[in-house]
Every structure is written in structure tokens, then in C-alpha cells.
Coordinates of C-alpha atoms and ligand atoms in Angstrom, one line a residue:
Chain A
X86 CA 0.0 0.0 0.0
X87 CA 1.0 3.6 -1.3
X88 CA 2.7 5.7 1.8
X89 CA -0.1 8.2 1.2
X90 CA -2.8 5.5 2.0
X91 CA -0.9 4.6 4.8
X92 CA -0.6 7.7 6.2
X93 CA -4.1 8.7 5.8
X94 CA -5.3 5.7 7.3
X95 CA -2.8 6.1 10.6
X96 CA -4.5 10.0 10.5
X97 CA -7.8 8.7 10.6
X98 CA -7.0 6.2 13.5
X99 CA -5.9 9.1 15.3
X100 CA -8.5 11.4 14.5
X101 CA -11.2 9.5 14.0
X102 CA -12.9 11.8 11.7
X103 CA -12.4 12.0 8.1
X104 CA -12.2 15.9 7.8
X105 CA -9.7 16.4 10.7
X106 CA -7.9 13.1 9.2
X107 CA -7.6 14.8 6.0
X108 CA -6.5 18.5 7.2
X109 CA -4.1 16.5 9.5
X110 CA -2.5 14.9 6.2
X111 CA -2.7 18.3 4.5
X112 CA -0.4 19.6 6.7
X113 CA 2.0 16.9 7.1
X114 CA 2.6 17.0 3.3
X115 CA 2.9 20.1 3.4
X116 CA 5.3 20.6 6.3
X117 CA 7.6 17.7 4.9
X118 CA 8.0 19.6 1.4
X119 CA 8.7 22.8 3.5
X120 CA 11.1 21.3 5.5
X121 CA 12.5 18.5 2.9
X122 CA 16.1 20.1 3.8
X123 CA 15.8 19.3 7.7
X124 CA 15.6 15.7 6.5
X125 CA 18.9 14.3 8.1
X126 CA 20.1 12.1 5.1
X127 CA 20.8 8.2 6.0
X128 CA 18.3 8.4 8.7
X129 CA 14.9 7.0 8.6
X130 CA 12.5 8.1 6.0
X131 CA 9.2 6.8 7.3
X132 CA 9.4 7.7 11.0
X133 CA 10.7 11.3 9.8
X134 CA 7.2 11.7 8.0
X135 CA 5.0 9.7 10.7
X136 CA 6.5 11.8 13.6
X137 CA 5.4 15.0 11.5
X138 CA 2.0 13.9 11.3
X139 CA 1.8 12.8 14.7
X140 CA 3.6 16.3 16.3
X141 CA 0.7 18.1 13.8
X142 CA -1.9 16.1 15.7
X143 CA -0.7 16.2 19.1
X144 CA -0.9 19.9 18.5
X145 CA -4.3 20.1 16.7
X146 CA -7.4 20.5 19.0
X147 CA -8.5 16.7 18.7
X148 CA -4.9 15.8 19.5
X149 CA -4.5 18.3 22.9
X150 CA -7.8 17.1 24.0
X151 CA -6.7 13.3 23.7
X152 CA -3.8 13.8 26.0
X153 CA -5.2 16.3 28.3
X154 CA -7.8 13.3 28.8
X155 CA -5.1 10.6 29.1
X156 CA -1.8 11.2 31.1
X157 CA 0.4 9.9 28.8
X158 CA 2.7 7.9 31.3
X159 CA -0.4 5.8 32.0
X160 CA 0.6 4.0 35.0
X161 CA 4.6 4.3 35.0
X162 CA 5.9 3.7 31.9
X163 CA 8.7 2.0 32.6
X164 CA 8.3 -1.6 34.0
X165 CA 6.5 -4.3 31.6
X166 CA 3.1 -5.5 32.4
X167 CA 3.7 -9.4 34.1
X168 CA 2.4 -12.3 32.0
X169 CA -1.0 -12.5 32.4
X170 CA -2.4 -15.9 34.1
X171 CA -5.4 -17.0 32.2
X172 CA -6.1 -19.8 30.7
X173 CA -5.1 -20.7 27.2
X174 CA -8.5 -21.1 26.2
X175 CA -10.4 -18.1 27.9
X176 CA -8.3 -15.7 25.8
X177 CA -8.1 -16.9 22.1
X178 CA -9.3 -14.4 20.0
X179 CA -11.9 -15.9 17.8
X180 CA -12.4 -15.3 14.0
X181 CA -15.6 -13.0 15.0
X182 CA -13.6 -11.1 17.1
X183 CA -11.8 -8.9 14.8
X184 CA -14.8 -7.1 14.9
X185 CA -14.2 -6.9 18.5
X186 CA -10.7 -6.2 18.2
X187 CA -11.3 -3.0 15.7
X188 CA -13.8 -1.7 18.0
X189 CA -11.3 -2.3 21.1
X190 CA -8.7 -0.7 19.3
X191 CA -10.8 2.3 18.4
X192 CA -11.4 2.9 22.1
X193 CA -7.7 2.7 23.6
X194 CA -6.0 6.0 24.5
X195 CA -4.4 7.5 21.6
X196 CA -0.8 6.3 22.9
X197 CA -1.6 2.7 23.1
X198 CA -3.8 3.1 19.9
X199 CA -0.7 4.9 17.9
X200 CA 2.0 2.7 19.5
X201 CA -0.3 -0.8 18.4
X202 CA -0.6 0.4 15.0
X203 CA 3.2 1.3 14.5
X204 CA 4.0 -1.8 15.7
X205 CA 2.0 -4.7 14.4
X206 CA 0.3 -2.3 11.2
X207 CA 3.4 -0.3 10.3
X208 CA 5.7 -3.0 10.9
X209 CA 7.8 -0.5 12.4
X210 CA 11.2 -2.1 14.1
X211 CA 11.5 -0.7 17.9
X212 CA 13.8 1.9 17.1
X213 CA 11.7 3.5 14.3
X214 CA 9.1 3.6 16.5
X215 CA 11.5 5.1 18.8
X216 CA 12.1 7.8 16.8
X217 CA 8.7 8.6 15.7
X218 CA 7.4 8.8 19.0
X219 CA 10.8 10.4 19.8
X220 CA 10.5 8.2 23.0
X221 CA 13.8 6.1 24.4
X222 CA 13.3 2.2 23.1
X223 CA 12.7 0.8 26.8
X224 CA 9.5 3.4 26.7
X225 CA 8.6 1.6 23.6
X226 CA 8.5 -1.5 24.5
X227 CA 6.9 -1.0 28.6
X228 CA 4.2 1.0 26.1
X229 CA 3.7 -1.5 23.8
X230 CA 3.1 -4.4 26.2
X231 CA 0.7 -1.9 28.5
X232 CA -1.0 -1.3 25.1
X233 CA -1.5 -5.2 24.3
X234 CA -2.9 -6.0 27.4
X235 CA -4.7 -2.8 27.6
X236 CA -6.1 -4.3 24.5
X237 CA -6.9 -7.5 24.9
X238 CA -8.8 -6.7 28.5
X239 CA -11.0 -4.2 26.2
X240 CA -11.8 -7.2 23.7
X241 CA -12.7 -9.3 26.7
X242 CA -14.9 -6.3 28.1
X243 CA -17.0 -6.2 24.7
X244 CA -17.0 -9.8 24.8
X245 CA -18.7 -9.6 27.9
X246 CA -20.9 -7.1 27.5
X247 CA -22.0 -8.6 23.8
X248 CA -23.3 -12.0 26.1
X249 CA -20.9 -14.6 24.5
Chain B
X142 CA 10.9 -23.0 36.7
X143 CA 12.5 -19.5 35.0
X144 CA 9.5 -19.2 32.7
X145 CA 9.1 -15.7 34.0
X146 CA 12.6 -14.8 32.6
X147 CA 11.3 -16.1 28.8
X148 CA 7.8 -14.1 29.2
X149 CA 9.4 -10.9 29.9
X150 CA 10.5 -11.8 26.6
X151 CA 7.8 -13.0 24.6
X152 CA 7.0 -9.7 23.1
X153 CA 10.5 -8.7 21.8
X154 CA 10.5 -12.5 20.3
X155 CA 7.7 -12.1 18.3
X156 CA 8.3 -8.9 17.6
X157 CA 11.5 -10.3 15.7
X158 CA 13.6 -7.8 17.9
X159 CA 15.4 -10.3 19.7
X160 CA 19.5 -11.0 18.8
X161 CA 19.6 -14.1 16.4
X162 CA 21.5 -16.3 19.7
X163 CA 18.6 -15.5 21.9
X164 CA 15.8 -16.1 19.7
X165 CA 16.9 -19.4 18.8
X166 CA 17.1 -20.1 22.6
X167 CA 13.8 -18.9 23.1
X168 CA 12.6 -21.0 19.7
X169 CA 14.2 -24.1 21.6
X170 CA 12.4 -23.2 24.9
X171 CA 9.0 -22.9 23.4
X172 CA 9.2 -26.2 22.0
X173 CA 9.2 -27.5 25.6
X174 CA 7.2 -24.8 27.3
X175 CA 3.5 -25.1 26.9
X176 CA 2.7 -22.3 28.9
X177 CA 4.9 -20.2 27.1
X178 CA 3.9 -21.4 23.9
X179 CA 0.1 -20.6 24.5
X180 CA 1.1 -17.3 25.4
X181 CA 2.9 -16.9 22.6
X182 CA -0.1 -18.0 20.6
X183 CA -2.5 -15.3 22.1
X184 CA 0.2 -13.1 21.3
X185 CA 0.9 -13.7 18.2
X186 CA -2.8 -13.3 17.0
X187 CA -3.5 -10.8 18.8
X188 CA -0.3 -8.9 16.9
X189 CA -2.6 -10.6 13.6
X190 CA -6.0 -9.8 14.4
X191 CA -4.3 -5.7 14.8
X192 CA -2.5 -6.5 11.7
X193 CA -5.7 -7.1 9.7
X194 CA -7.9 -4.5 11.5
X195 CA -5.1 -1.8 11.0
X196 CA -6.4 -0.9 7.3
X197 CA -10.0 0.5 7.7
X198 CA -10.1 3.5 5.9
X199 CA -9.2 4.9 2.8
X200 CA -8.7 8.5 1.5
X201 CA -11.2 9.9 -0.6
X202 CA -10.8 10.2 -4.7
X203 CA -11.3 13.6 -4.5
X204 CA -9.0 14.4 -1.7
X205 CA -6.5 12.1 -3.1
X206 CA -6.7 14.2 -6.2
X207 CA -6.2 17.7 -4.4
X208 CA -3.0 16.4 -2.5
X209 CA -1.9 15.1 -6.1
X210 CA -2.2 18.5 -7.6
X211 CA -0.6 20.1 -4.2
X212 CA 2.4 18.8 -4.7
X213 CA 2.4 17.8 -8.6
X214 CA 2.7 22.0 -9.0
X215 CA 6.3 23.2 -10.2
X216 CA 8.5 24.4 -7.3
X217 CA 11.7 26.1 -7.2
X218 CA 13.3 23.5 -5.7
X219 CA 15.5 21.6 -8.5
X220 CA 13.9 18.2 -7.0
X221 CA 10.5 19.6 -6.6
X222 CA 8.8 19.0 -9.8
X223 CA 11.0 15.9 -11.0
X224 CA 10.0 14.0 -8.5
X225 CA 7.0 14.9 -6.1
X226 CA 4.3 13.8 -8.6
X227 CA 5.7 10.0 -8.2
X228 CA 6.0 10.9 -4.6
X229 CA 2.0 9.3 -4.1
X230 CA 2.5 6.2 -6.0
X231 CA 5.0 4.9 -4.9
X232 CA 7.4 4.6 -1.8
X233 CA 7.2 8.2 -1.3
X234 CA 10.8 8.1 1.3
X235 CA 12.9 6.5 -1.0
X236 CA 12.0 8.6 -4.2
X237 CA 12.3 12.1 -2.1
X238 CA 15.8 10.7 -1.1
X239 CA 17.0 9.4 -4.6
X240 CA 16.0 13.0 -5.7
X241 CA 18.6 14.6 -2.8
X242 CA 21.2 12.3 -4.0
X243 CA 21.1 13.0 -7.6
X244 CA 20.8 16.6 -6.7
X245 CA 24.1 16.2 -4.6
X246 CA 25.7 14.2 -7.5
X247 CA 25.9 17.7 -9.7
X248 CA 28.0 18.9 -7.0
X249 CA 30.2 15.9 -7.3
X250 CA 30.3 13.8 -10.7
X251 CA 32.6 11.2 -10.3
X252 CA 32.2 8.4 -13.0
X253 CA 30.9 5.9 -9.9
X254 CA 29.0 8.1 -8.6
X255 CA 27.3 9.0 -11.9
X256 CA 27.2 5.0 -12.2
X257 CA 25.6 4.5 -8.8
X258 CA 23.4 7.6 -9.1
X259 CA 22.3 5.5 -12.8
X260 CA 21.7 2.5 -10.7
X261 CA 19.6 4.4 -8.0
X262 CA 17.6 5.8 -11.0
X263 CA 16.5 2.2 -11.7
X264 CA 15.8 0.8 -8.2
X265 CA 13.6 4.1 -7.8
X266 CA 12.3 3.2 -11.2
X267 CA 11.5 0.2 -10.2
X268 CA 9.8 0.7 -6.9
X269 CA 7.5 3.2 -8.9
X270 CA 7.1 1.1 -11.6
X271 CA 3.4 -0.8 -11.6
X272 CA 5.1 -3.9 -12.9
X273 CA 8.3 -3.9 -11.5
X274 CA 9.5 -7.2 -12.0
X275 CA 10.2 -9.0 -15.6
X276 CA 9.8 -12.6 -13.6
X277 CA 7.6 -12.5 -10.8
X278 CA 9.2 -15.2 -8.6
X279 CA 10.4 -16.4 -5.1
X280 CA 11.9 -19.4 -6.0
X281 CA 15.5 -18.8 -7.2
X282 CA 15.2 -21.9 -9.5
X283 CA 12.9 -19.9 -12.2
X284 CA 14.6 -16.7 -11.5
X285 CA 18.1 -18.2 -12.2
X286 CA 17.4 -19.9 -15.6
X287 CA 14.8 -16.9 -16.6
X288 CA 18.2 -14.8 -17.5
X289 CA 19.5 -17.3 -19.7
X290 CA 20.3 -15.7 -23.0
X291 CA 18.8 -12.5 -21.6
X292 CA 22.3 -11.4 -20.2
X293 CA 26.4 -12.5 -21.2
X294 CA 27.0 -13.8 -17.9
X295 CA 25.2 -15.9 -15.2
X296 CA 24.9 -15.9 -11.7
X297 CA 24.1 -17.5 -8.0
X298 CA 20.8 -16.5 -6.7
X299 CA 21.2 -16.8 -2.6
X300 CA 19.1 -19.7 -0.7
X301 CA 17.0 -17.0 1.5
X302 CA 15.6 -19.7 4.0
X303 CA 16.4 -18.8 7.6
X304 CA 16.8 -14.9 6.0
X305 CA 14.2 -12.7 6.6
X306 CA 14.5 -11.8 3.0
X307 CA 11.9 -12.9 0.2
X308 CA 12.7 -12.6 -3.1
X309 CA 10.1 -10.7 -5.4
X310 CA 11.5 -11.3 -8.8
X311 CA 13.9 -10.0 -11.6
X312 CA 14.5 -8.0 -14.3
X313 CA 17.0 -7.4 -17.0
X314 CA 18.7 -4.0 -16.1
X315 CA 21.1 -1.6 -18.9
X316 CA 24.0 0.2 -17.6
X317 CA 25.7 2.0 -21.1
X318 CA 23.9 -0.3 -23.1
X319 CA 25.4 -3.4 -21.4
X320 CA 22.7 -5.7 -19.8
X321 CA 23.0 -7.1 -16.4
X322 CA 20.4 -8.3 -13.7
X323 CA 18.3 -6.6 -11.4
X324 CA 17.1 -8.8 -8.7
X325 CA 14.5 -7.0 -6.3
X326 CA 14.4 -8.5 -2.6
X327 CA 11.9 -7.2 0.4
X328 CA 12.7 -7.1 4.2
X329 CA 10.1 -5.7 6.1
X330 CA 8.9 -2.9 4.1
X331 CA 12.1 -2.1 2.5
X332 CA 12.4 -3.2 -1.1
X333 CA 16.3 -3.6 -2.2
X334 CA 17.8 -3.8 -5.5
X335 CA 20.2 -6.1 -6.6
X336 CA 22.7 -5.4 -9.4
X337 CA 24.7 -7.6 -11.0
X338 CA 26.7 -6.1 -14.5
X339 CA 29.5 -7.4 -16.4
X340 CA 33.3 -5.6 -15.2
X341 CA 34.3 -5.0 -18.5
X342 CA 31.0 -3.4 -19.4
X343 CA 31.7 -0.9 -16.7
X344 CA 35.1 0.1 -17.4
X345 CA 35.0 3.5 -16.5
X346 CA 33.7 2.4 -12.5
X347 CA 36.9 1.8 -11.2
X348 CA 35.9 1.1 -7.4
X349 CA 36.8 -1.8 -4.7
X350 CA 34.6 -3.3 -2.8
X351 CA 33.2 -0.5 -0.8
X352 CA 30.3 0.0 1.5
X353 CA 28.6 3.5 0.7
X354 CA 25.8 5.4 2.2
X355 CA 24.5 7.4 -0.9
X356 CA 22.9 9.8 1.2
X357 CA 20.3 8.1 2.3
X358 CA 20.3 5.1 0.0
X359 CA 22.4 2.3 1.6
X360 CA 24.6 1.0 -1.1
X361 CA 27.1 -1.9 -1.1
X362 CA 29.3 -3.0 -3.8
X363 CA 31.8 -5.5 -4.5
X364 CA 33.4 -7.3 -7.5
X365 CA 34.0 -11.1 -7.7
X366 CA 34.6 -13.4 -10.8
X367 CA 34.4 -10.2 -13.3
X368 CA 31.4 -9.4 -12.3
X369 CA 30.1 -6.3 -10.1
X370 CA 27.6 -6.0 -7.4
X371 CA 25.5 -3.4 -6.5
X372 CA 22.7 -3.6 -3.3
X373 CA 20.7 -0.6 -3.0
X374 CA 17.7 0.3 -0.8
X375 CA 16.3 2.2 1.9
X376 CA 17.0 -0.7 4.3
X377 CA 19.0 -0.7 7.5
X378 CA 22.7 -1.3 7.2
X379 CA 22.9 -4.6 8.7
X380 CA 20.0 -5.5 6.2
X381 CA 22.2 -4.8 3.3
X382 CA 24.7 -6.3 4.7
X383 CA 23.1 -9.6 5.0
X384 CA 21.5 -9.8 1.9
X385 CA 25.4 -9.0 0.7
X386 CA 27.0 -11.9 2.5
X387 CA 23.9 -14.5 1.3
X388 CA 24.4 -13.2 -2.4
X389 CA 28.4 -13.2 -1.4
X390 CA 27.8 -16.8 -0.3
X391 CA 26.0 -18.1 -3.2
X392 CA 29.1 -17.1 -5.0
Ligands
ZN573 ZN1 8.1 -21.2 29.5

């Protein structure tokens, strides 16, 4: 998939909102022509233009209220989550969950949302998403495992609440 | 029982950001470990059910078309209006950086650099192009024999199993009018190109075996047998250098 499409997608994950997702990838084109020549050479193309767009959005209105709502060290950062002790079969995602799973994903706070979809959408290796999220690499990975189980206990929640 | 020492690590494991030594240790323990390996199991489609739910929307036609336009309009930039139209259609990072380097290159035109800055022509080429490949193939037994009497000379294609490289395909590739191969290899969401060109076709590129960064390309190059290679692409270094040593291996 084109970078443009990807991009636009990851906006409208954060936004939520097609207009704000567009104006939000407006901008980030714009501001990586402007400032093309700040581009350090030999570093990484794709988190360069992904942090952009996500500075743009922290700083449009959508973006302050999402942090302002969420302290962004959601619980101490720093230490991973320990494994979790359920049973195998309690916690398999089903094939009819993925409908659960975009819903679930949808309602996590933008930092576990972003951090998710670097990760397993992006493909992004620990150090790009590093840089993107101009976070150290031991804040990327305590993140991402809060953001996992952060996810997977909303998937259970709607589970629940859909009677299964 | 030091299964807590292993789950601290599941994540980085299927993450592939483990070192090679420690993976493989993991790989043995999970073979032993059930409750490890269900773990890993949620895990890993968990990682798949994001993986599959990540691409929900798309832009609209008509938005698409105003961004096109945006940037499509001639700038004063020298590598404004060459490039930026191609800049939606294909990988956007490493056309904007093939467009630095050329423009760098009319500071400094050295015959291998006007060589290499030929070759990065074609890999960005061939990342734009919609049918980028000549022999669509992962399987280096049709890609090998597909050159035959295409090109002067042949060549090893690398056994990739173990790598986390996949091999997309090849083409035939000019360099002054002398044919050579281009094979085109992925990691992650890097695309690399592969050249491979006759010596004496290149007489004028008078280089040893030399590891580059082209600005923001990663290059490698080495001779062996009368032949040259070239590996370009917006990977990381040690990527490159993998891919260099299997091709190196392969002879
Ligand atoms: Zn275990």
C-alpha cells in the first residue's frame, strides 16, 4: 500500500474523523516539502514523516484534548506488564472477534492506539518507532506491552458485554 | 521454573527484535514450554487480528486528487517538480531521497558516482514502476534460468531460508547499453535492489569493494569473478549487509 494511504489511514485512526484526518495529512505533506532540507540524510525516511503527522496532531485541537484526557505515562511507563495468568482457552481471539478487536482498538487511548498500529500495522522495528514517537526504546516496549494487554482486556470487556 | 525470565520476553521475540543467539534459545524453549507457547499463541494473533484490523479507511478520490495536484505543481526547488508527482505512487521516502542524491551528485560527478546515481535511477524506477518485476518469482530456481540468453554472464541467486529476506522477482537492467540483472528482494517494508553487471562493461567504474551510504540510499558494492555488485535500498545497514554476504555466499 502507497505511503499516502498509509498515512491517511494512521491519521484517521488518530483522529477519528475524516475531515480532521484529511487536514491533519494536509499539513503533514505540506510541512515535509517545506522542510524536505531538515531531512537528516541516512536516517529513517518513514518515521521522519510519521513523527510529523503525529507532532501536527498532538498539537491540533483533537490531539490536545486526547492527551489532556489521558496522562500519557499511563501508570509508569517504565516496568512491563507481568504475564498475564489465564487460561489458554479463555483468551483466544476468535475469527468473530476482529470485529471486537477493531472496536477495542478504536477505544484505547491515543498512545496505546498509535504505538499498536506502528507496531504490528506499520511493521515499524522498535527503534523506528523510537524515533517517531521520539520516545527512548525501553518506553517503547513497557508501552507497547501496556498497550496489548490494555487491548486485549477491552476485547474481553465487549465480549462480555455482547453475552458470548 | 524460570518461565518468568522467557515471558518478559515474549514480546521482543515475536516482535523479531530479539539478537539471532537469543531467539533461537527462546525457539528451543517454546518447543518444551506449553505455557509459554500458548502465550505466545495469544500473542501472536492478537499482533494478527491488529494487523488485519489496521487498514480500515481509505482516502477519498477527491481528496487524493487535491494532494496530487498540491504537490504535482512546479517548485523552485531543483527536485520539486521531477519528482513529487511519483511521490503518491510509490514509496514516497525513498524517491524524495533518490532526488537529494542525484541533486548532490551535480555537485560531485565522479564516474561511480554517476554509475551508482544510474543504478539508484533504476531501483527508484522500479519501486515506482506498476510492474516492476520481468519474472515474478520467489523461487531462485525460475529466477536463475529466466536470464538465460537475456544477459552475457550468469549468476548464484542466494538460498533466502532462515533470511528474513523474500525474493520478489527479476528484471534485466542496462547500464551503457550493457545488460545485467536486477534482482529485487523485500525485508520488512524495504524493497532492495540487486545489481549484478559485467566488469568490462563498466570500465569506466573503477571502485573496490566498498560500503557506501548514498545519502540516504544504503549501497554496497563488490566485485568477484568479473562481475560487479551493487545492493541498493532504503534498508538498514545490517539488512544490506546480510543480503550482501547471502548473495556473497552463493558465489
Ligand atoms: Zn516457558
Amino acid at each position: 500500500m502507497p505511503l499516502f494511504e498509509r498515512l491517511y489511514n494512521f491519521a484517521h485512526w488518530l483522529t477519528q474523523d475524516r475531515e480532521e484526518a484529511e487536514d491533519l495529512v494536509q499539513e503533514t505533506y505540506a510541512k515535509a516539502l517545506k522542510g524536505f532540507s531538515s531531512f537528516q540524510p541516512g536516517t529513517n525516511f518513514r518515521a521522519w514523516i510519521y513523527q510529523i503527522l503525529r507532532n501536527t496532531f498532538l498539537t491540533s485541537r483533537t490531539g490536545l484534548k486526547s492527551t489532556a484526557t489521558v496522562p500519557l505515562d499511563l501508570g509508569g511507563d517504565d516496568e512491563t506488564v507481568p504475564a498475564a495468568n489465564d487460561t489458554p482457552e479463555s483468551i483466544l481471539l476468535q475469527r468473530s472477534d476482529q470485529q471486537l478487536v477493531q472496536e477495542a482498538l478504536g477505544r484505547l487511548p491515543v498512545p496505546y492506539r498509535e504505538v499498536l498500529l506502528l507496531c504490528e500495522f506499520e511493521e515499524m522495528s522498535y527503534q523506528e518507532i523510537s524515533t517517531t514517537l521520539a520516545v527512548p526504546v525501553g518506553t517503547v516496549m513497557s508501552r507497547l506491552s501496556r498497550a496489548r494487554r490494555a487491548l486485549r482486556d477491552t476485547v474481553q470487556e465487549l465480549r462480555g458485554n455482547k453475552g458470548t | 521454573m524460570a518461565c518468568e525470565l522467557w515471558t518478559e520476553n515474549l514480546d521482543a521475540y515475536f516482535d523479531g527484535e530479539l539478537p539471532a543467539d537469543e531467539a533461537r534459545a527462546f525457539n528451543e524453549h517454546l518447543r518444551q514450554c506449553a505455557t509459554c507457547a500458548a502465550e505466545g499463541l495469544r500473542r501472536v494473533q492478537q499482533k494478527r487480528a491488529v494487523q488485519a484490523v489496521g487498514q480500515r479507511f481509505t482516502p477519498n478520490p477527491a481528496f487524493r486528487a487535491s494532494i496530487q495536484k498540491s504537490i504535482a505543481a512546479p517548485r523552485q526547488s531543483p527536485w520539486g517538480w521531477r519528482w513529487l508527482p511519483v511521490f503518491l505512487s510509490a514509496t514516497a521516502a525513498t524517491l524524495l531521497i533518490a532526488s537529494a542524491f542525484l541533486l548532490n551528485l551535480q555537485h560531485d560527478r565522479r564516474s561511480e558516482q554517476q554509475l551508482l546515481s544510474e543504478l539508484v535511477d533504476q531501483h527508484v524506477a522500479t519501486l515506482a514502476s506498476a510492474n516492476p518485476v520481468d519474472v515474478v518469482s520467489s523461487d531462485r530456481h525460475t529466477v536463475k534460468p529466466w536470464f538465460q540468453g537475456k544477459i552475457p554472464f550468469t549468476f548464484n541467486v542466494p538460498e533466502l531460508q532462515d533470511s528474513p529476506f523474500v525474493l520478489v522477482g527479476g528484471r534485466v537492467a542496462y547500464v551503457s547499453q550493457s545488460p545485467g540483472a536486477e534482482l529485487i528482494f523485500r525485508v520488512r517494508q524495504h524493497q532492495m535492489s540487486v545489481f549484478i553487471f559485467q566488469e568490462r562493461g563498466l570500465r569506466e567504474a573503477r571502485e573496490n569493494e566498498a560500503v557506501r551510504t548514498a545519502l540516504s540510499f544504503q549501497v554496497r558494492t563488490w566485485r568477484h569473478n568479473g562481475l560487479r555488485y551493487f545492493v541498493i535500498g532504503d534498508a538498514s545497514a545490517q539488512d544490506l549487509d546480510k543480503l550482501s554476504e547471502l548473495i556473497k555466499a552463493a558465489g
